[in-house]
Amino acid sequence: MNIIRRFLSTSTENSSYTISSRLLNRNPRTLEWQNLQWRSIGWPLQYPSKDYLHRARLLSSGRHLIAQIDHYYTGNTCVQASTREWAIRKHLATCKDRSVAYNLGLILAQRAEQCGITKICFGHPYDQQYEKSSRLQYFYRGLIDSNIEFEQRENNQTQMTKDSIDGINYDEHEHDVRYTPPKIHYPPDTYQEKLHYFQLGLNKKNELLSNNEMNKEEKISS
Amino acid sequence: MSIIIRKNLLKLIWNIQLESIRYHRVIPMPDPMPYTTAIWRKRFPYRNKTQFEVTHDEVYTKDMELKTLEERRHEFDPQPIRVDKVNIGYLSPIDSISTAESRNRFEHYTTQRNRADLKKLHYDGALRLPIDEVHNDWLSSKYFSENLRMIADHYGLFDDLFKHGYFIPRIPLHINYPYSDEQVTPVYSGNRLYAKDASEKPQVEWKSTNKENEYYTLIFTNLDGHLKEDDAEVLHWFVGNIPGNQIDKGETLCTYLPPFPPNGSGWHRCVFLLYKHKNGPINFSQLYGSLPGNSVSLEKRTFRTIDFFNKLCSHLRPISLAFFQVTWDISVKNIFYNILGMKEPRYEFDFEPRYVPPQQFSVEMTPFHTYLEQYRDRKDVNEEVIKHYLTMTCPFNGYPNVPKYPLAIPNEKWVPDWYKYELIKYHKRQGKWKMMPF
């Protein structure tokens, strides 16, 4: 069967344009979003482990609290929210309170999503410092309530696999993820879109928004 | 006589002591070749000589060949350029806070501190800040500018746009792509979108004073999507000489082309740059060159912000920045076919090849089939597997007769050992057969 393919455009300006066989993507962060960036390994016996890409931290100076997200490899601070800002401080009575830490968590997560950072590694989960300081607990609670994702290490390029059972897995000693068959349940486009919008939080409503009307309108329209 | 004797005695004793010192503090010669046999070591010429006979250089001749760090650096880059980045944009914030305003703010803080109801909210953990209001206030503060510059640095924008320059964006740029009748997709700093979100022209807004001679230029480029050259950008939208806030009154020197990241090429950064003119409108064709108006040809749309800014730096200054990241979507296919008139390319990530030692003609102690398979292209190996899988699942061949315990079935005829192990690998789905989905 002869399939005649016709371009709907009438322009012939690009008919003689030859593409190079290799495309260089200069974006230093593509590999991270595609899960192809080499990650550091060797942290199971060391604390705190540094196998994250983006880590949320709560720092306190003398009179202020600063919440920031660091990037591990470059050491840059990507996003920052602090009580020094007029925008935040004008609603507060005290600057170093734990409820302030909660709100800083929410604001930090919102700003991080605006910057393209959807997955954050939460600094110290169960630690003497964490259990002692309720401020830190409220901070992480704020991050969790803002529906931002937790960073997990899965499907790296080629690394020694770790089983959930301790011991050496002789069969899958070097598990090369590139050559596994893709796990697709839906046609690629709709599944990835669904996942993407789920990650961006467009299907979820932020419960802390006090505008109930807005929520109702969105529910009706979506 | 006695004195002479004593002198000689002293000399004697001194010499004896020297000799005894010498033999006592014997520094053994370190082994120059750690992996040698005992016979060789015994025959080594410097074996009996120690610290006075053998100097370091006679034994360790290899150290002289090693280069210092400075020399290696010089080899790598004989004339390194160290340039500090220059601030291209506005050095001071445009709407800075007056002293009266800041005094008001501090008074406000003191009143807040004395409010008992607020403190109660704090202690109960029930304090909720209005996030939208906080966001709007933040956009006009210096922390926003600094944060935006940090993020742009993190994404490497300034390296690719202006090689040795950076700027602090002083004004927030509000960009919204239409999504449906009521909803819009906003563009902040580094948002991640699909290509279909950016297929239509966005609404761009910024705050401008109502002065007479204020002109702006808006440029929208894709930093990573150039299909031919590595260091060029693709110009998607160019609006020049915008009076004040109204984009409709500016000259569209390049019509809007939606970004087209090809499949498999990752996330491309697309940047909106807003420049403010110093003295009135600019004649771009005179100063910069011809810009593609309606044309869709990708050659004309290659753009380098470095060249553009170098030619026009005395007339323009960057004042604002917004960027997002795009990736492939099915709508990109339509862009290629309908708008650009090209076939859609498809890319794959170029993984680093696994290291295999150089192939030798004959190798001992390795089974030949595993040895040779290392040197085959991985894609050919996978192709065999896929072909076998397709024959197994071919609908014309009937349902595949897969025994329940394939390893328990003995082979009818004799089969060499290496082939037997290959069959075991096949049944266990190890090695290259790991690709089989069942």
XYZ file of C-alpha atoms in Angstrom:
660
model
C 0.000 0.000 0.000
C 1.496 3.285 -1.021
C 1.236 5.878 1.661
C 1.649 9.339 0.248
C 2.823 11.693 2.871
C 2.297 15.364 2.202
C 3.543 18.182 4.272
C 0.731 20.543 5.039
C 3.031 23.528 4.986
C 3.792 25.158 1.704
C 7.135 26.561 2.737
C 10.178 25.075 1.097
C 12.665 27.105 3.055
C 13.867 24.183 5.094
C 13.999 21.626 2.275
C 17.752 21.973 1.875
C 18.529 22.267 5.562
C 20.608 19.332 6.737
C 20.627 18.569 10.412
C 23.796 17.433 12.098
C 23.640 13.897 13.393
C 24.507 14.949 16.925
C 22.612 17.481 18.962
C 24.391 19.118 21.861
C 22.128 20.033 24.703
C 23.983 22.636 26.730
C 21.499 22.665 29.551
C 23.514 21.526 32.557
C 20.396 20.213 34.256
C 18.852 18.027 31.520
C 20.602 14.935 32.658
C 19.250 15.368 36.151
C 15.647 15.627 35.033
C 16.106 12.674 32.688
C 17.656 10.608 35.463
C 20.826 10.135 33.439
C 23.203 12.113 35.601
C 25.944 10.164 37.281
C 25.295 10.144 40.990
C 27.689 9.714 43.817
C 27.710 6.299 45.401
C 29.229 4.857 48.484
C 27.188 6.512 51.203
C 25.517 3.587 52.973
C 28.028 3.558 55.798
C 28.350 7.289 56.133
C 26.066 9.883 57.576
C 24.906 12.356 56.376
C 24.708 10.880 52.928
C 25.327 13.172 50.017
C 23.666 11.253 47.221
C 21.022 13.854 46.610
C 20.603 16.374 43.864
C 18.627 19.014 45.717
C 18.498 19.257 49.486
C 16.239 21.434 51.581
C 17.881 23.060 54.562
C 16.714 25.284 57.337
C 19.363 27.621 58.689
C 19.007 30.062 61.495
C 21.039 33.167 61.960
C 20.819 35.290 65.073
C 17.382 36.727 64.488
C 16.171 35.168 61.276
C 15.423 31.847 59.667
C 16.599 31.011 56.178
C 15.230 28.126 54.179
C 17.162 27.189 51.099
C 17.582 24.447 48.551
C 21.137 23.433 47.655
C 22.376 21.561 44.691
C 24.936 18.928 45.569
C 27.365 18.908 42.659
C 27.840 22.595 42.083
C 27.123 23.749 45.603
C 24.846 26.528 44.377
C 21.868 27.603 46.395
C 19.003 27.344 43.984
C 16.082 28.805 45.890
C 15.949 30.792 49.079
C 13.220 32.024 51.388
C 14.051 33.895 54.552
C 12.328 35.932 57.192
C 14.482 38.915 56.288
C 12.159 39.618 53.377
C 9.487 42.224 53.924
C 6.999 40.066 52.054
C 7.193 37.344 54.695
C 8.152 39.297 57.755
C 5.221 41.690 57.667
C 2.855 38.872 58.622
C 4.960 37.635 61.511
C 5.324 38.510 65.147
C 8.435 36.493 65.904
C 10.925 35.469 63.287
C 12.349 32.234 64.641
C 9.219 30.416 65.558
C 8.329 26.909 64.481
C 5.138 27.940 62.702
C 7.296 30.362 60.755
C 9.387 27.354 59.761
C 6.235 25.618 58.580
C 5.280 28.523 56.371
C 8.811 28.856 55.081
C 8.555 25.238 54.004
C 5.400 25.954 52.042
C 6.835 29.046 50.398
C 10.108 27.336 49.594
C 8.318 24.469 47.914
C 6.227 26.866 45.835
C 9.300 28.773 44.699
C 11.137 25.538 43.947
C 8.346 24.353 41.670
C 8.522 27.659 39.863
C 12.210 27.039 39.325
C 11.701 23.581 37.881
C 12.814 21.653 40.959
C 10.085 19.138 41.638
C 11.998 16.655 43.755
C 13.699 17.549 46.984
C 15.687 15.395 49.318
C 14.723 16.102 52.873
C 17.841 16.631 54.951
C 17.795 14.675 58.167
C 14.891 12.325 58.644
C 15.408 10.623 61.965
C 18.214 12.121 63.845
C 18.774 13.403 67.341
C 18.682 16.959 66.034
C 15.419 16.329 64.222
C 13.714 14.756 67.215
C 14.818 17.509 69.526
C 13.870 20.448 67.369
C 10.196 20.875 66.675
C 11.084 23.718 64.363
C 12.731 21.291 61.972
C 9.781 18.949 62.223
C 7.408 21.731 61.305
C 9.651 22.704 58.406
C 9.562 19.240 56.908
C 5.854 19.060 57.621
C 5.472 22.236 55.583
C 7.416 20.724 52.700
C 5.285 17.601 52.789
C 2.030 19.538 52.943
C 2.932 21.513 49.870
C 2.790 18.315 47.812
C 6.300 18.475 46.510
C 7.962 15.167 45.729
C 10.569 13.360 47.674
C 13.710 12.499 45.803
C 14.402 8.856 45.321
C 17.224 7.086 43.615
C 15.936 4.765 40.987
C 17.183 3.540 37.666
C 20.568 5.110 37.496
C 22.771 4.700 34.472
C 24.955 1.801 35.420
C 25.660 1.101 38.979
C 25.948 -1.824 41.260
C 22.483 -2.753 42.336
C 21.462 -2.864 45.906
C 18.861 -5.332 46.961
C 16.470 -4.693 49.771
C 17.908 -7.833 51.336
C 21.488 -7.379 52.413
C 23.939 -9.563 50.673
C 25.391 -9.981 47.216
C 23.084 -10.631 44.332
C 25.201 -12.839 42.116
C 22.740 -12.843 39.271
C 22.259 -9.150 38.822
C 25.673 -7.971 39.755
C 25.707 -5.142 37.272
C 22.217 -4.161 36.379
C 22.245 -2.018 33.294
C 19.066 -0.037 33.252
C 19.470 1.293 29.725
C 18.607 -2.051 28.236
C 15.583 -2.973 30.257
C 12.282 -2.898 28.459
C 10.241 0.197 29.147
C 7.478 -0.022 31.689
C 4.544 1.474 29.910
C 0.971 0.930 30.895
C -0.601 3.695 28.834
C 0.293 5.067 25.447
C 3.444 7.124 26.012
C 1.988 10.534 25.481
C -0.969 10.416 27.831
C 0.861 8.558 30.571
C 3.747 10.949 30.695
C 1.422 13.881 30.550
C -0.631 12.493 33.374
C 2.484 11.963 35.432
C 3.804 15.382 34.605
C 0.671 17.235 35.574
C 0.397 15.105 38.656
C 3.894 16.140 39.577
C 3.185 19.777 38.891
C 0.291 19.492 41.267
C -2.357 20.675 38.874
C -4.778 17.935 39.815
C -4.268 18.410 43.471
C -5.602 21.312 45.407
C -3.448 22.984 47.975
C -5.572 22.660 51.111
C -3.937 25.619 52.703
C -5.352 28.068 50.203
C -8.067 29.863 52.059
C -10.072 30.588 48.905
C -12.693 27.914 48.893
C -14.435 29.523 45.947
C -11.398 29.143 43.781
C -11.247 25.473 44.603
C -14.872 24.975 43.722
C -14.494 26.747 40.402
C -11.497 24.705 39.468
C -13.221 21.472 40.390
C -16.159 22.319 38.178
C -14.029 23.324 35.227
C -11.464 20.449 35.365
C 103.136 12.234 76.166
C 100.029 11.596 78.076
C 98.284 14.476 76.400
C 99.257 13.247 72.955
C 98.130 9.829 73.840
C 94.883 11.246 75.064
C 94.462 13.202 71.849
C 95.075 10.131 69.786
C 92.804 8.255 72.039
C 90.138 10.829 71.516
C 90.584 10.662 67.791
C 90.397 6.919 67.911
C 87.306 6.977 69.990
C 85.752 9.593 67.701
C 86.468 7.528 64.633
C 85.165 4.431 66.234
C 82.070 6.272 67.231
C 81.631 7.617 63.720
C 81.945 4.194 62.253
C 79.607 2.719 64.748
C 77.161 5.533 64.092
C 77.381 4.752 60.451
C 76.629 1.105 60.825
C 74.046 1.660 63.478
C 71.900 4.097 61.553
C 71.657 2.043 58.471
C 68.880 3.296 56.276
C 67.852 0.288 54.265
C 67.481 0.833 50.600
C 63.843 0.926 49.642
C 62.846 -1.653 47.135
C 62.830 -0.043 43.708
C 60.943 -2.868 42.096
C 58.418 -4.189 44.569
C 57.465 -7.219 42.528
C 60.695 -9.029 41.953
C 61.916 -12.466 42.652
C 64.339 -13.201 45.451
C 67.148 -14.040 43.038
C 66.848 -10.758 41.255
C 66.819 -8.870 44.472
C 70.007 -10.559 45.583
C 71.706 -9.642 42.348
C 70.628 -6.040 42.483
C 73.827 -3.883 42.466
C 72.775 -1.431 45.119
C 71.780 -4.074 47.571
C 74.624 -3.704 50.004
C 75.090 -0.018 49.632
C 72.982 2.255 51.706
C 72.642 5.909 52.445
C 76.074 7.114 51.474
C 76.576 5.130 48.334
C 73.277 5.429 46.712
C 71.477 8.690 46.278
C 67.831 8.967 45.665
C 68.193 9.921 42.014
C 70.247 6.897 41.066
C 67.527 4.557 42.110
C 64.401 6.503 41.411
C 64.906 7.696 37.909
C 61.212 7.711 37.091
C 60.469 10.613 39.389
C 62.426 12.984 37.234
C 60.026 12.390 34.384
C 56.948 13.412 36.293
C 55.699 16.900 35.618
C 54.677 19.406 38.187
C 51.121 20.617 38.353
C 52.123 23.924 36.800
C 53.681 22.251 33.802
C 50.682 20.069 33.238
C 48.385 23.053 33.460
C 50.537 24.882 30.953
C 50.373 21.926 28.591
C 46.633 21.749 28.852
C 46.027 25.431 28.259
C 49.128 27.452 27.381
C 47.382 30.819 27.538
C 44.513 30.665 29.947
C 42.166 33.583 30.015
C 40.827 34.468 33.383
C 38.043 36.907 33.030
C 35.779 37.957 35.803
C 32.200 38.330 34.788
C 30.943 41.820 34.140
C 27.590 43.175 35.239
C 25.855 44.142 32.024
C 22.523 45.264 33.363
C 21.452 47.903 35.771
C 23.703 48.175 38.766
C 21.191 49.482 41.235
C 17.582 48.435 41.763
C 15.012 50.527 39.981
C 12.389 50.820 42.692
C 14.502 50.952 45.791
C 12.872 51.516 49.123
C 13.076 55.034 50.506
C 14.190 55.618 54.040
C 10.707 56.704 55.063
C 9.311 53.454 53.778
C 11.892 51.383 55.609
C 11.214 53.304 58.800
C 7.526 52.521 58.406
C 8.364 48.901 57.974
C 10.374 48.742 61.155
C 7.570 50.421 63.032
C 5.245 47.816 61.636
C 7.535 45.093 62.929
C 7.437 46.550 66.422
C 3.665 46.731 66.399
C 3.496 43.141 65.189
C 5.703 42.051 68.028
C 3.274 43.480 70.526
C 0.206 41.786 69.148
C -0.949 39.066 71.479
C -3.332 37.386 69.043
C -0.613 36.903 66.452
C 1.676 35.425 69.053
C -1.013 33.018 70.058
C -1.264 31.859 66.457
C 2.471 31.371 66.417
C 2.519 29.238 69.537
C -0.424 27.137 68.494
C 1.162 26.449 65.143
C -1.919 27.758 63.397
C -0.250 30.626 61.564
C -0.837 30.486 57.822
C 0.653 33.125 55.580
C -1.293 34.143 52.481
C 0.993 32.626 49.885
C -0.303 34.589 46.901
C 0.166 37.901 48.654
C 3.633 36.877 49.744
C 4.477 35.967 46.167
C 3.257 39.295 44.804
C 5.173 41.278 47.383
C 8.273 39.218 46.817
C 8.288 40.001 43.115
C 9.068 43.630 43.756
C 11.863 43.030 46.258
C 15.603 42.774 45.836
C 15.517 39.169 47.049
C 13.592 38.196 43.948
C 16.252 39.724 41.703
C 19.029 38.011 43.556
C 17.216 34.682 43.579
C 16.521 34.907 39.857
C 20.163 35.599 39.168
C 21.178 32.604 41.310
C 18.849 30.299 39.456
C 19.914 31.609 36.063
C 23.514 30.974 37.076
C 22.605 27.488 38.214
C 21.091 26.701 34.824
C 24.128 28.150 33.062
C 22.162 30.829 31.245
C 24.708 33.598 31.533
C 27.484 31.368 30.231
C 25.515 30.602 27.116
C 23.853 33.948 26.533
C 26.575 36.431 27.399
C 29.866 34.627 27.750
C 31.605 36.945 30.164
C 28.691 38.926 31.460
C 25.774 38.614 33.795
C 22.985 40.885 34.871
C 20.624 41.175 37.780
C 17.033 41.239 36.530
C 15.407 44.264 38.135
C 11.816 43.878 36.977
C 9.623 40.780 37.205
C 8.380 39.605 33.827
C 4.914 38.044 33.868
C 4.408 35.576 31.050
C 1.356 33.390 30.658
C 0.700 30.894 27.931
C -2.984 30.260 27.248
C -4.057 26.784 28.293
C -7.823 26.853 28.107
C -10.470 29.519 28.420
C -9.900 30.252 32.064
C -6.522 28.761 32.813
C -3.056 29.849 31.833
C 0.335 28.221 32.054
C 2.680 30.661 33.722
C 6.364 30.901 32.997
C 8.608 31.569 35.962
C 12.276 30.795 36.266
C 12.974 27.308 35.046
C 9.465 25.885 34.817
C 9.153 22.548 33.120
C 6.569 22.433 30.368
C 5.595 20.245 27.465
C 5.882 21.642 23.970
C 2.137 21.904 23.468
C 1.887 24.376 26.339
C 4.084 26.780 24.415
C 2.490 26.399 21.005
C 0.683 29.745 21.058
C 1.866 33.252 21.664
C 1.976 34.141 25.349
C 0.733 37.270 27.062
C 3.701 39.215 28.323
C 3.383 41.934 30.939
C 5.776 44.034 32.887
C 5.646 47.194 34.864
C 6.759 50.292 33.025
C 6.720 53.936 34.009
C 4.611 56.241 31.872
C 7.489 58.207 30.505
C 7.664 59.351 26.925
C 10.800 57.893 25.522
C 10.735 54.425 27.072
C 11.255 51.641 24.606
C 11.819 47.950 25.208
C 12.843 44.933 23.175
C 11.692 41.401 23.855
C 13.622 38.439 22.519
C 12.658 34.801 22.917
C 15.308 32.211 22.113
C 15.907 28.521 22.587
C 19.420 27.989 23.877
C 19.731 24.275 23.288
C 17.594 23.505 20.295
C 19.808 24.387 17.363
C 19.930 21.376 15.113
C 23.142 22.205 13.280
C 25.534 24.273 15.364
C 26.525 23.663 18.928
C 26.934 27.201 20.186
C 24.072 28.975 18.445
C 20.537 29.667 19.617
C 17.268 29.518 17.749
C 15.353 32.789 17.584
C 11.658 32.178 18.152
C 10.242 35.672 18.669
C 11.627 39.163 18.316
C 9.649 42.276 19.132
C 11.565 45.519 18.988
C 10.853 49.138 19.879
C 7.970 48.439 22.225
C 6.703 51.741 23.659
C 6.050 51.322 27.352
C 4.058 48.215 28.079
C 2.228 47.509 24.843
C 3.683 44.733 22.776
C 1.112 45.214 20.021
C 2.664 48.543 19.116
C 6.152 47.145 18.802
C 7.704 45.940 15.551
C 7.537 42.182 15.295
C 10.733 41.558 13.439
C 10.383 37.817 13.860
C 7.020 36.104 14.140
C 6.352 33.671 16.935
C 7.543 30.131 16.264
C 6.694 27.567 18.932
C 9.675 25.703 20.380
C 10.372 22.314 18.799
C 12.533 20.115 21.010
C 13.067 16.894 19.078
C 12.359 13.538 20.613
C 15.051 12.259 22.936
C 16.993 15.469 23.189
C 16.045 16.259 26.762
C 14.940 19.562 28.238
C 15.706 22.743 26.338
C 15.918 26.107 28.023
C 13.831 28.805 26.382
C 14.576 32.321 27.547
C 12.606 35.562 27.385
C 14.959 38.534 27.601
C 13.704 42.065 28.006
C 16.038 44.900 27.090
C 15.445 48.548 27.855
C 16.517 51.153 25.327
C 18.652 54.044 26.411
C 17.662 56.639 23.806
C 14.521 55.969 21.863
C 13.813 53.469 19.091
C 16.582 51.580 17.325
C 16.972 50.778 13.673
C 17.815 47.105 13.925
C 18.474 46.469 10.276
C 21.121 49.180 10.306
C 22.891 48.245 13.500
C 22.463 44.495 13.763
C 21.452 43.144 10.400
C 18.460 41.539 8.800
C 16.119 39.643 11.028
C 13.809 36.945 9.690
C 10.344 38.430 9.491
C 7.855 35.768 8.610
C 10.348 33.232 7.404
C 10.473 29.840 8.970
C 13.886 28.840 7.674
C 16.079 27.643 10.483
C 19.202 29.085 8.932
C 17.895 32.605 9.171
C 16.742 31.998 12.690
C 20.166 31.125 14.069
C 20.963 33.727 16.640
C 23.784 34.483 18.998
C 22.977 36.764 21.864
C 26.675 37.519 22.298
C 26.909 39.015 18.802
C 23.615 40.838 19.152
C 24.587 42.406 22.430
C 28.092 43.266 21.296
C 26.711 45.273 18.406
C 23.976 46.986 20.348
C 25.434 47.309 23.830
C 25.517 51.063 23.737
C 21.791 51.230 22.950
C 20.328 48.440 25.047
C 20.560 47.067 28.531
C 18.987 43.828 29.776
C 16.472 44.465 32.479
C 14.423 41.330 32.880
C 14.547 37.616 32.418
C 12.185 34.665 32.451
C 12.845 31.164 31.256
C 11.322 27.737 31.135
C 12.285 24.267 30.015
C 10.580 22.356 27.216
C 10.630 18.765 26.236
C 9.230 16.672 23.440
C 5.565 16.148 22.997
C 3.457 14.767 20.144
C 2.604 18.305 19.088
C 6.253 18.842 18.083
C 5.625 16.503 15.176
C 2.948 18.877 13.918
C 5.299 21.815 14.214
C 7.894 20.054 12.086
C 5.448 18.927 9.436
C 3.032 21.824 9.279
C 5.109 24.860 10.054
C 8.733 24.043 9.324
C 8.241 21.644 6.449
C 10.861 19.132 7.574
C 10.922 15.574 8.702
C 10.913 15.156 12.411
C 14.295 14.013 13.766
C 14.595 11.571 16.578
C 17.535 11.480 18.942
C 18.918 9.058 21.454
C 21.158 9.681 24.387
C 24.773 8.925 23.603
C 25.882 6.813 26.505
C 29.551 6.374 27.302
C 30.653 3.036 25.928
C 31.528 0.461 28.485
C 35.253 -0.116 28.670
C 36.446 -3.312 27.085
C 40.166 -4.039 26.781
C 41.547 -4.037 23.250
C 40.749 -7.200 21.419
C 43.511 -9.744 21.091
C 43.839 -12.498 18.545
C 43.984 -15.408 20.912
C 43.046 -15.315 24.517
C 43.487 -17.994 27.099
C 41.178 -18.961 29.896
C 38.061 -17.313 28.473
C 35.242 -19.018 26.624
C 35.416 -17.727 23.078
C 31.752 -16.895 22.712
C 31.572 -14.584 25.723
C 34.851 -13.001 24.737
C 33.762 -12.266 21.189
C 30.342 -11.060 22.220
C 31.933 -8.255 24.213
C 33.179 -6.736 20.999
C 29.957 -6.838 19.100
C 27.887 -3.700 18.922
C 25.343 -3.853 21.681
C 22.588 -2.898 19.319
C 23.220 -5.914 17.100
C 23.024 -8.180 20.115
C 19.760 -6.599 21.167
C 18.437 -6.903 17.645
C 18.841 -10.681 17.804
C 16.967 -10.818 21.044
C 14.160 -8.674 19.679
C 13.890 -10.786 16.543
C 13.637 -13.932 18.619
C 11.008 -12.319 20.797
C 9.026 -11.299 17.738
C 9.106 -14.805 16.274
C 7.977 -16.182 19.598
C 5.045 -13.830 19.818
C 4.164 -13.836 16.129
C 0.392 -14.288 15.895
C 0.701 -16.537 12.860
C 2.875 -19.048 14.673
C 0.420 -19.850 17.395
C 0.915 -19.576 21.091
C 4.538 -20.188 22.112
C 5.030 -23.538 23.713
C 7.037 -22.532 26.764
C 7.620 -25.436 29.136
C 7.084 -24.753 32.780
C 10.546 -25.860 33.939
C 12.747 -25.472 30.884
C 15.988 -26.207 32.719
C 14.691 -29.557 33.901
C 14.252 -30.908 30.378
C 17.326 -32.837 29.217
C 18.692 -32.207 25.733
C 18.059 -34.966 23.236
C 21.386 -34.829 21.450
C 24.840 -33.986 22.635
C 25.628 -30.319 22.721
C 29.027 -28.718 23.497
C 29.404 -27.193 26.924
C 29.570 -23.623 25.831
C 26.302 -23.994 23.961
C 24.753 -25.652 26.963
C 25.620 -22.647 29.112
C 24.192 -20.343 26.475
C 20.932 -22.259 26.602
C 20.894 -22.026 30.375
C 21.356 -18.271 30.128
C 18.495 -18.117 27.659
C 16.161 -20.045 29.884
C 17.114 -18.049 32.956
C 16.873 -14.758 31.055
C 20.369 -13.673 32.004
C 22.818 -11.528 30.115
C 21.493 -10.299 26.801
C 18.234 -12.193 27.334
C 17.357 -9.922 30.202
C 15.547 -7.762 27.665
C 12.850 -10.347 27.105
C 9.703 -9.133 28.770
C 8.689 -12.592 29.935
